[in-house]
CSV table of C-alpha atoms in Angstrom, one decimal:
chain,number,residue,atom,x,y,z
Z,1,MET,CA,91.4,256.5,54.9
Z,2,VAL,CA,87.4,257.6,55.0
Z,3,ALA,CA,85.0,255.9,57.3
Z,4,PRO,CA,82.6,253.7,54.5
Z,5,ALA,CA,79.2,255.8,55.1
Z,6,SER,CA,81.2,259.2,54.4
Z,7,PRO,CA,80.9,261.2,51.4
Z,8,ILE,CA,83.3,260.4,48.6
Z,9,TYR,CA,83.5,263.1,45.6
Z,10,ALA,CA,85.3,262.5,42.0
Z,11,LEU,CA,85.9,265.3,39.5
Z,12,VAL,CA,86.1,264.1,36.2
Z,13,ASP,CA,87.5,266.8,33.9
Z,14,CYS,CA,87.7,266.7,29.9
Z,15,ASN,CA,91.3,267.4,29.0
Z,16,ASN,CA,91.5,270.9,26.6
Z,17,PHE,CA,87.9,269.9,26.2
Z,18,TYR,CA,87.2,272.4,23.3
Z,19,VAL,CA,90.4,271.2,20.9
Z,20,SER,CA,89.7,267.6,22.3
Z,21,ALA,CA,85.9,267.7,20.7
Z,22,GLU,CA,87.8,269.2,17.3
Z,23,ARG,CA,90.2,266.6,17.7
Z,24,VAL,CA,87.4,263.6,17.8
Z,25,PHE,CA,86.5,264.4,14.1
Z,26,ASN,CA,89.6,266.0,12.8
Z,27,PRO,CA,92.7,263.8,13.6
Z,28,LYS,CA,95.3,265.5,11.7
Z,29,LEU,CA,94.7,267.6,14.6
Z,30,GLU,CA,96.6,265.6,16.6
Z,31,ASN,CA,100.3,266.5,18.2
Z,32,ARG,CA,99.5,269.8,16.7
Z,33,PRO,CA,99.7,273.1,18.0
Z,34,VAL,CA,96.1,274.1,18.3
Z,35,VAL,CA,94.1,277.0,19.7
Z,36,VAL,CA,90.1,277.4,19.8
Z,37,LEU,CA,89.5,281.3,19.4
Z,38,SER,CA,86.6,283.4,21.4
Z,39,ASN,CA,83.5,285.0,19.3
Z,40,ASN,CA,84.9,286.8,16.7
Z,41,ASP,CA,88.0,285.3,16.4
Z,42,GLY,CA,89.5,287.3,18.8
Z,43,CYS,CA,91.5,285.3,21.2
Z,44,ALA,CA,92.5,282.4,22.4
Z,45,VAL,CA,89.9,280.3,24.6
Z,46,ALA,CA,91.2,276.7,24.6
Z,47,ARG,CA,94.8,275.5,24.1
Z,48,SER,CA,96.4,272.4,23.2
Z,49,ALA,CA,99.1,270.9,25.3
Z,50,GLU,CA,101.1,271.6,22.0
Z,51,ALA,CA,100.0,275.1,22.2
Z,52,LYS,CA,100.7,276.1,25.9
Z,53,ALA,CA,104.9,274.5,25.4
Z,54,LEU,CA,104.9,277.0,22.7
Z,55,GLY,CA,103.9,280.0,26.0
Z,56,ILE,CA,101.1,280.7,24.4
Z,57,GLN,CA,98.5,282.2,27.2
Z,58,MET,CA,94.8,282.0,27.6
Z,59,GLY,CA,93.3,285.1,26.4
Z,60,ALA,CA,96.3,286.0,23.6
Z,61,LEU,CA,95.2,287.7,20.6
Z,62,TRP,CA,94.7,285.7,17.4
Z,63,PHE,CA,96.5,288.2,15.5
Z,64,GLN,CA,99.3,288.6,17.7
Z,65,LEU,CA,100.2,284.9,17.1
Z,66,GLN,CA,100.6,285.2,13.4
Z,67,PRO,CA,104.3,284.6,13.7
Z,68,LEU,CA,103.3,281.4,15.6
Z,69,VAL,CA,101.3,280.0,12.4
Z,70,LYS,CA,104.3,280.5,10.1
Z,71,ARG,CA,106.9,279.0,12.7
Z,72,HIS,CA,105.6,276.4,14.5
Z,73,GLY,CA,102.2,275.7,12.1
Z,74,LEU,CA,100.0,276.7,14.8
Z,75,ILE,CA,96.2,276.5,13.9
Z,76,GLY,CA,93.5,278.4,15.1
Z,77,LEU,CA,89.9,277.2,15.3
Z,78,SER,CA,86.8,279.3,15.7
Z,79,SER,CA,84.5,278.8,18.5
Z,80,ASN,CA,82.1,275.8,17.7
Z,81,TYR,CA,79.9,275.5,20.6
Z,82,THR,CA,77.1,273.6,19.1
Z,83,LEU,CA,79.2,270.8,18.9
Z,84,TYR,CA,80.8,271.2,21.9
Z,85,GLY,CA,77.6,271.3,23.9
Z,86,ASP,CA,76.9,268.1,22.5
Z,87,MET,CA,79.7,266.6,22.9
Z,88,SER,CA,79.1,267.4,26.4
Z,89,ALA,CA,76.5,265.8,26.9
Z,90,ARG,CA,77.6,262.7,25.6
Z,91,VAL,CA,80.4,262.5,28.1
Z,92,MET,CA,77.8,263.6,30.7
Z,93,GLN,CA,75.9,260.4,29.6
Z,94,VAL,CA,78.7,258.0,30.1
Z,95,LEU,CA,79.3,259.6,33.4
Z,96,ARG,CA,75.7,258.6,34.7
Z,97,ASN,CA,76.7,255.2,33.7
Z,98,PHE,CA,78.9,254.7,36.8
Z,99,THR,CA,76.6,256.3,39.2
Z,100,PRO,CA,73.5,258.3,39.5
Z,101,ASP,CA,74.8,260.9,41.4
Z,102,VAL,CA,76.2,263.9,39.2
Z,103,GLU,CA,76.4,267.2,39.2
Z,104,VAL,CA,77.1,268.6,36.0
Z,105,TYR,CA,79.4,271.6,37.4
Z,106,SER,CA,80.3,273.2,33.8
Z,107,ILE,CA,80.6,272.3,29.9
Z,108,ASP,CA,83.5,270.1,30.7
Z,109,GLU,CA,83.4,268.9,34.7
Z,110,SER,CA,81.3,266.9,36.4
Z,111,PHE,CA,81.3,266.0,40.4
Z,112,LEU,CA,80.2,262.4,41.3
Z,113,ARG,CA,79.3,260.6,44.3
Z,114,LEU,CA,81.2,257.4,44.8
Z,115,GLU,CA,80.6,256.0,47.9
Z,116,ARG,CA,77.0,254.2,47.4
Z,117,MET,CA,79.4,252.7,43.8
Z,118,ARG,CA,82.8,251.9,45.8
Z,119,HIS,CA,81.7,248.0,46.7
Z,120,LEU,CA,81.2,247.3,43.1
Z,121,TRP,CA,85.4,248.1,42.5
Z,122,PRO,CA,88.3,246.6,43.9
Z,123,CYS,CA,89.1,250.2,44.5
Z,124,LEU,CA,88.4,254.3,44.1
Z,125,VAL,CA,91.7,254.1,41.2
Z,126,VAL,CA,90.3,251.1,39.0
Z,127,MET,CA,87.0,252.8,38.7
Z,128,GLY,CA,88.6,256.3,37.9
Z,129,GLN,CA,90.9,254.6,35.5
Z,130,SER,CA,87.4,252.6,33.9
Z,131,ILE,CA,85.7,256.1,33.9
Z,132,ARG,CA,88.6,257.3,31.6
Z,133,VAL,CA,88.7,254.1,29.2
Z,134,GLU,CA,84.8,254.4,28.7
Z,135,VAL,CA,84.2,258.0,28.3
Z,136,ARG,CA,87.2,257.9,25.8
Z,137,LYS,CA,86.2,254.8,24.2
Z,138,TRP,CA,82.4,256.3,23.4
Z,139,THR,CA,83.3,260.1,22.7
Z,140,GLY,CA,87.0,260.1,22.1
Z,141,ILE,CA,87.2,262.6,25.1
Z,142,PRO,CA,90.4,262.2,27.4
Z,143,VAL,CA,89.4,263.3,30.8
Z,144,CYS,CA,91.3,263.0,34.5
Z,145,VAL,CA,90.0,262.4,37.5
Z,146,GLY,CA,90.2,263.6,40.9
Z,147,ILE,CA,88.9,261.5,44.3
Z,148,GLY,CA,88.5,263.1,47.6
Z,149,PRO,CA,86.2,263.5,50.6
Z,150,THR,CA,85.2,266.9,49.6
Z,151,LYS,CA,84.4,268.7,46.6
Z,152,THR,CA,87.6,270.9,46.9
Z,153,LEU,CA,89.5,268.3,47.6
Z,154,ALA,CA,88.3,266.2,44.8
Z,155,LYS,CA,89.2,269.2,42.5
Z,156,LEU,CA,93.0,269.6,43.9
Z,157,ALA,CA,93.2,265.7,43.3
Z,158,ASN,CA,92.3,266.2,39.5
Z,159,HIS,CA,94.9,269.1,39.4
Z,160,ILE,CA,97.5,266.8,40.7
Z,161,ALA,CA,96.2,263.8,38.5
Z,162,LYS,CA,96.8,266.4,35.4
Z,163,LYS,CA,100.0,267.2,36.4
Z,164,ASN,CA,101.8,264.2,37.5
Z,165,ALA,CA,101.9,261.7,35.1
Z,166,GLN,CA,102.9,259.1,37.2
Z,167,PHE,CA,99.3,258.6,38.5
Z,168,GLY,CA,98.0,257.8,35.0
Z,169,GLY,CA,95.4,260.3,35.3
Z,170,VAL,CA,93.2,259.4,38.3
Z,171,PHE,CA,94.4,260.5,41.8
Z,172,ASP,CA,92.7,259.3,44.8
Z,173,MET,CA,93.5,261.6,48.2
Z,174,THR,CA,91.3,259.1,50.3
Z,175,THR,CA,94.1,256.6,50.3
Z,176,TYR,CA,97.3,258.4,49.7
Z,177,PRO,CA,99.5,258.3,52.9
Z,178,GLU,CA,99.0,261.5,54.9
Z,179,SER,CA,103.1,262.4,54.5
Z,180,GLU,CA,103.2,261.6,51.4
Z,181,LEU,CA,99.8,263.8,51.1
Z,182,ALA,CA,101.5,266.8,52.9
Z,183,ARG,CA,104.5,267.2,51.2
Z,184,LEU,CA,102.8,266.8,47.6
Z,185,LEU,CA,100.7,269.9,48.6
Z,186,SER,CA,103.3,271.7,49.6
Z,187,THR,CA,104.8,272.1,46.4
Z,188,ILE,CA,101.2,273.3,44.8
Z,189,ASP,CA,100.5,277.2,45.0
Z,190,VAL,CA,97.3,278.1,47.0
Z,191,GLY,CA,95.8,280.1,43.9
Z,192,GLU,CA,94.9,276.4,42.5
Z,193,VAL,CA,92.6,275.8,45.1
Z,194,TRP,CA,88.9,276.0,44.1
Z,195,GLY,CA,88.1,279.6,45.2
Z,196,VAL,CA,91.1,281.0,45.9
Z,197,GLY,CA,91.3,283.5,43.7
Z,198,ARG,CA,94.2,286.0,42.5
Z,199,ARG,CA,93.2,288.9,45.0
Z,200,ILE,CA,92.8,286.4,47.8
Z,201,ALA,CA,95.8,284.6,46.8
Z,202,ALA,CA,97.7,288.0,47.1
Z,203,LYS,CA,96.2,288.8,51.0
Z,204,LEU,CA,97.1,285.1,51.9
Z,205,ASP,CA,101.0,285.5,50.6
Z,206,ALA,CA,100.9,288.6,52.8
Z,207,MET,CA,100.3,286.3,55.4
Z,208,ASN,CA,102.8,283.8,54.9
Z,209,ILE,CA,100.3,281.0,53.4
Z,210,ARG,CA,101.8,280.5,50.1
Z,211,THR,CA,101.2,276.8,49.5
Z,212,VAL,CA,97.9,274.4,49.6
Z,213,GLU,CA,99.5,272.9,52.7
Z,214,ASN,CA,99.7,275.9,54.4
Z,215,LEU,CA,96.3,276.7,53.9
Z,216,ARG,CA,95.2,273.2,54.9
Z,217,ARG,CA,96.8,273.5,58.2
Z,218,ALA,CA,95.5,277.4,58.7
Z,219,SER,CA,92.5,278.4,61.3
Z,220,PRO,CA,89.5,278.3,59.4
Z,221,LYS,CA,88.3,280.7,62.1
Z,222,ALA,CA,91.2,283.0,62.1
Z,223,LEU,CA,90.8,283.3,58.3
Z,224,GLN,CA,87.3,284.2,58.7
Z,225,LEU,CA,88.6,287.4,60.3
Z,226,HIS,CA,90.2,288.5,57.3
Z,227,PHE,CA,88.1,287.1,54.5
Z,228,SER,CA,84.6,285.7,54.7
Z,229,VAL,CA,82.7,282.6,55.6
Z,230,VAL,CA,83.4,281.3,52.2
Z,231,LEU,CA,87.3,280.8,52.4
Z,232,GLU,CA,86.5,279.5,55.9
Z,233,ARG,CA,84.3,276.9,54.3
Z,234,THR,CA,87.3,276.6,51.8
Z,235,VAL,CA,89.4,275.5,54.6
Z,236,ALA,CA,87.2,273.3,55.9
Z,237,GLU,CA,87.2,271.1,53.0
Z,238,LEU,CA,90.9,271.4,52.7
Z,239,GLN,CA,90.6,269.6,56.3
Z,240,GLY,CA,88.1,266.8,55.1
Z,241,ILE,CA,84.8,268.2,56.6
Z,242,SER,CA,82.5,268.4,54.0
Z,243,CYS,CA,80.5,271.8,53.4
Z,244,LEU,CA,79.4,271.3,49.8
Z,245,ALA,CA,76.9,269.2,48.7
Z,246,LEU,CA,76.1,267.6,45.7
Z,247,GLU,CA,74.0,269.7,43.3
Z,248,GLU,CA,72.1,267.4,41.3
Z,249,VAL,CA,69.8,269.9,39.9
Z,250,ALA,CA,71.2,273.4,38.7
Z,251,PRO,CA,69.9,276.1,40.5
Z,252,PRO,CA,68.1,278.9,38.1
Z,253,LYS,CA,70.3,281.7,37.3
Z,254,LYS,CA,69.9,284.9,39.0
Z,255,GLN,CA,70.6,287.0,35.6
Z,256,ILE,CA,71.0,286.1,32.2
Z,257,VAL,CA,73.4,287.9,29.9
Z,258,SER,CA,73.2,287.6,26.1
Z,259,SER,CA,75.9,289.6,23.9
Z,260,LYS,CA,78.4,289.7,21.5
Z,261,SER,CA,81.2,292.2,19.7
Z,262,PHE,CA,80.0,292.5,16.0
Z,263,GLY,CA,82.0,291.4,12.9
Z,264,ARG,CA,82.5,294.6,11.8
Z,265,VAL,CA,81.8,298.1,13.4
Z,266,VAL,CA,78.1,299.1,13.2
Z,267,MET,CA,76.6,302.6,12.9
Z,268,LYS,CA,73.3,302.5,12.4
Z,269,LEU,CA,70.5,302.3,14.8
Z,270,GLU,CA,68.4,299.8,12.7
Z,271,GLU,CA,71.4,297.3,12.6
Z,272,LEU,CA,71.8,297.3,16.4
Z,273,GLY,CA,68.5,296.9,16.5
Z,274,GLU,CA,68.6,293.9,14.7
Z,275,ALA,CA,71.4,292.5,16.9
Z,276,LEU,CA,70.0,293.3,20.1
Z,277,SER,CA,66.5,291.6,19.2
Z,278,SER,CA,68.4,288.5,17.9
Z,279,TYR,CA,70.3,288.9,21.6
Z,280,VAL,CA,67.1,289.1,23.1
Z,281,SER,CA,65.7,286.1,21.6
Z,282,ARG,CA,68.5,284.1,22.8
Z,283,ALA,CA,68.1,285.1,26.2
Z,284,ALA,CA,64.1,284.8,26.6
Z,285,GLU,CA,64.7,281.4,25.1
Z,286,LYS,CA,66.9,280.4,27.8
Z,287,LEU,CA,64.6,282.0,30.4
Z,288,ARG,CA,61.9,280.0,29.4
Z,289,VAL,CA,64.2,276.7,29.9
Z,290,GLN,CA,64.3,277.6,33.1
Z,291,ARG,CA,60.8,278.6,33.6
Z,292,SER,CA,61.4,282.1,35.0
Z,293,VAL,CA,60.1,285.4,34.0
Z,294,ALA,CA,61.9,288.9,34.2
Z,295,GLY,CA,60.8,291.9,35.9
Z,296,ALA,CA,63.3,294.1,34.4
Z,297,LEU,CA,66.0,294.1,31.4
Z,298,GLN,CA,69.4,296.2,31.0
Z,299,VAL,CA,70.5,297.3,27.5
Z,300,PHE,CA,73.9,298.7,26.6
Z,301,VAL,CA,75.7,299.7,23.6
Z,302,MET,CA,79.7,300.1,23.8
Z,303,THR,CA,82.2,301.2,21.3
Z,304,ASP,CA,86.0,299.6,20.7
Z,305,VAL,CA,88.4,300.8,22.9
Z,306,PHE,CA,91.1,299.3,20.6
Z,307,ARG,CA,90.4,301.9,17.8
Z,308,GLU,CA,91.9,304.6,20.0
Z,309,ASN,CA,91.5,307.0,17.1
Z,310,ASP,CA,87.9,307.0,17.1
Z,311,PRO,CA,85.5,308.7,19.8
Z,312,GLN,CA,84.5,306.4,22.4
Z,313,TYR,CA,80.7,305.7,24.1
Z,314,THR,CA,79.3,303.3,26.8
Z,315,ASN,CA,76.0,303.4,28.4
Z,316,GLY,CA,73.5,301.7,29.5
Z,317,VAL,CA,69.7,301.7,30.8
Z,318,VAL,CA,67.3,299.4,32.8
Z,319,ILE,CA,63.9,298.9,31.9
Z,320,PRO,CA,61.4,298.3,34.1
Z,321,LEU,CA,58.4,295.7,32.9
Z,322,PRO,CA,55.2,296.2,34.4
Z,323,ASN,CA,54.4,292.6,34.1
Z,324,PRO,CA,57.2,290.3,34.8
Z,325,THR,CA,57.4,288.2,31.4
Z,326,ASN,CA,59.2,285.5,29.3
Z,327,ASP,CA,57.6,286.4,26.1
Z,328,THR,CA,60.2,287.1,23.7
Z,329,LEU,CA,57.8,289.6,21.7
Z,330,LYS,CA,57.6,292.1,24.8
Z,331,LEU,CA,61.1,291.4,25.7
Z,332,VAL,CA,62.4,292.9,22.1
Z,333,ALA,CA,59.9,295.7,22.3
Z,334,ALA,CA,61.2,296.6,25.9
Z,335,ALA,CA,64.8,296.2,24.4
Z,336,LEU,CA,64.2,298.2,21.2
Z,337,TYR,CA,62.9,301.3,23.5
Z,338,GLY,CA,65.9,300.9,25.5
Z,339,LEU,CA,68.0,300.9,22.7
Z,340,LYS,CA,66.6,304.2,20.9
Z,341,ARG,CA,67.1,306.0,24.6
Z,342,ILE,CA,70.6,305.6,24.5
Z,343,TYR,CA,71.7,305.4,21.0
Z,344,LYS,CA,73.8,308.2,19.9
Z,345,PRO,CA,74.4,308.6,15.7
Z,346,GLY,CA,77.8,309.0,14.9
Z,347,TYR,CA,79.7,306.2,16.9
Z,348,ALA,CA,81.5,303.0,15.7
Z,349,TYR,CA,79.6,300.4,17.5
Z,350,LYS,CA,81.5,297.4,18.0
Z,351,LYS,CA,79.0,295.4,20.9
Z,352,CYS,CA,75.7,295.6,22.6
Z,353,GLY,CA,73.7,293.2,24.3
Z,354,VAL,CA,71.1,292.6,27.1
Z,355,MET,CA,71.1,291.2,30.3
Z,356,LEU,CA,67.7,290.0,32.1
Z,357,LEU,CA,67.0,291.2,35.5
Z,358,ASP,CA,64.9,290.6,38.7
Z,359,LEU,CA,64.2,286.9,37.6
Z,360,SER,CA,61.8,284.6,39.5
Z,361,PRO,CA,59.4,281.4,38.8
Z,362,GLN,CA,57.1,281.5,36.2
Z,363,HIS,CA,53.9,280.2,38.4
Z,364,GLN,CA,54.9,282.8,41.1
Z,365,ARG,CA,53.9,285.8,38.2
Z,366,GLN,CA,53.0,288.7,39.7
Z,367,GLY,CA,49.2,289.8,38.9
Z,368,SER,CA,48.3,293.6,38.1
Z,369,LEU,CA,44.9,295.5,39.0
Z,370,PHE,CA,44.5,297.3,36.0
Z,371,SER,CA,45.3,294.8,33.5
Z,372,GLN,CA,44.2,291.2,32.7
Z,373,VAL,CA,47.4,289.8,33.0
Z,374,GLU,CA,46.0,286.0,33.8
Z,375,ASP,CA,44.5,285.7,29.6
Z,376,VAL,CA,47.3,287.7,28.6
Z,377,ALA,CA,50.0,285.3,29.6
Z,378,HIS,CA,48.1,282.3,28.9
Z,379,HIS,CA,48.4,283.4,25.0
Z,380,SER,CA,51.8,284.3,25.1
Z,381,ASP,CA,53.0,281.0,26.7
Z,382,ALA,CA,51.0,279.3,24.1
Z,383,LEU,CA,52.7,281.3,21.5
Z,384,MET,CA,56.2,281.0,23.1
Z,385,SER,CA,55.7,277.0,23.7
Z,386,ALA,CA,55.1,277.0,19.8
Z,387,LEU,CA,57.6,279.0,18.9
Z,388,ASP,CA,60.1,276.8,21.1
Z,389,ARG,CA,58.9,273.5,19.6
Z,390,ILE,CA,59.3,274.7,16.2
Z,391,ASN,CA,63.1,275.7,16.9
Z,392,ALA,CA,63.6,272.9,18.4
Z,393,ARG,CA,62.4,270.0,15.6
Z,394,TYR,CA,63.6,272.6,12.7
Z,395,GLY,CA,66.9,274.4,14.1
Z,396,ARG,CA,67.3,277.7,15.9
Z,397,ASN,CA,66.1,281.2,14.3
Z,398,THR,CA,63.6,278.7,11.7
Z,399,LEU,CA,60.9,281.0,13.5
Z,400,THR,CA,61.9,284.1,15.2
Z,401,VAL,CA,61.2,287.8,15.3
Z,402,ALA,CA,61.5,290.4,12.0
Z,403,ALA,CA,63.0,293.1,14.1
Z,404,SER,CA,66.2,290.7,13.8
Z,405,GLY,CA,66.8,290.9,10.3
Z,406,THR,CA,67.6,288.9,7.7
Z,407,ARG,CA,70.8,289.9,6.4
Z,408,ARG,CA,72.7,290.1,9.7
Z,409,ASP,CA,76.1,291.6,8.4
Z,410,TRP,CA,77.1,292.1,12.0
Z,411,VAL,CA,77.4,288.6,12.8
Z,412,ALA,CA,80.8,287.9,14.6
Z,413,ARG,CA,83.4,286.4,12.3
Z,414,ALA,CA,84.1,282.9,12.2
Z,415,GLU,CA,86.2,282.4,9.4
Z,416,ASN,CA,87.6,278.8,10.3
Z,417,LYS,CA,84.6,277.2,12.2
Z,418,THR,CA,84.7,273.4,12.1
Z,419,PRO,CA,80.9,271.3,11.0
Z,420,ARG,CA,78.6,270.8,13.5
Z,421,TYR,CA,79.0,267.0,13.1
Z,422,THR,CA,76.6,265.7,15.5
Z,423,THR,CA,73.8,267.8,15.4
Z,424,ARG,CA,72.9,268.7,11.6
Z,425,TRP,CA,72.2,265.7,8.9
Z,426,THR,CA,74.4,267.9,6.3
Z,427,GLU,CA,77.2,268.7,8.4
Z,428,LEU,CA,78.0,264.7,9.2
Z,429,PRO,CA,81.5,263.9,9.2
Z,430,LYS,CA,82.9,262.0,5.9
Z,431,ALA,CA,84.8,258.8,5.5
Z,432,TRP,CA,86.6,257.8,2.6
Z,433,ALA,CA,87.9,254.3,1.6
Z,434,TYR,CA,90.6,253.6,-0.8
């Protein structure tokens, strides 16, 4: 039992989110094994419960799953991130009806602070069940709710809610009897703890710390000697000491990466340049959204390591920018300059990309003694603002740099992509009545 003024966190996690979003608009996918594939239809990045029951692992290669297509009717869908992003925003909007204190942790997970709202409900389990009902009612997405006195315990409670059907999708750790909680945590592998990765779990195993309960009973200070302050904080959170606050505003990213594998191998510098210009444009758009500028960028290219008979080549180069910028035109020019430095003819390239580095707030842009930075920056800001407004109103790539090309034969494969039901008038779902 926690004190009335103590923080109480809930983690709301969408179940098999990508597959669930697809099922909202195609009920024929219900009760069938379904996987959503990565860019270029390469491997499974989301699985339905039926697909998991067939033993399909995350990252399983799609071409290796073809026997299951014939034998069990496995369905593979190309990823539709436009749809998933919009459905995620709708889920988060429903969650804000329950509390104003919401941290969107990922596309399918959110942390909520509940203590200010607990007096409105008979108990937090009832509140959690109401969250499940309302999210399902307004979006069609099933969710589970884990409740605990810290964010780490809330995430663990969500894991328990998902794995134990008797809790009905909601587990409240704050009122669960301590003796039964200890028994329950003794059955959960330590690797399930938020922040404990595979390598840390292996080191803990060598110290006979194999379950969540083992880790919860460990001394935080003793563990800091073998690991880091991060694990020390994790153990404190497992013991009910809140160390991680709710982040209602996501901090700006320190790096922005944009890259994709091609739909086919690319040999020519011109086509590599088109793809790279497209990726830089997308990265620059993200950079402007968080109101940052980049002081450098890294360009990289690579061939396909799975084509063992082909000569292999991987290279990258960092291009410093004398004046930090978020101007698409300047970033594209710098990236193409970098590409020419590392490009080698005769190789079958599978992927290229860009990483924007040395990010800083836009309003702290460094001036220069040798250029009229203020005037140039003002003109650039106005141009980029107009570009972003037009693309937001009429759709992405309505206006784009000519260097990104028009045919784009290199675009990644998406052979079984569903419509963008919620964001395109021309792709609205259709219903028939007989």
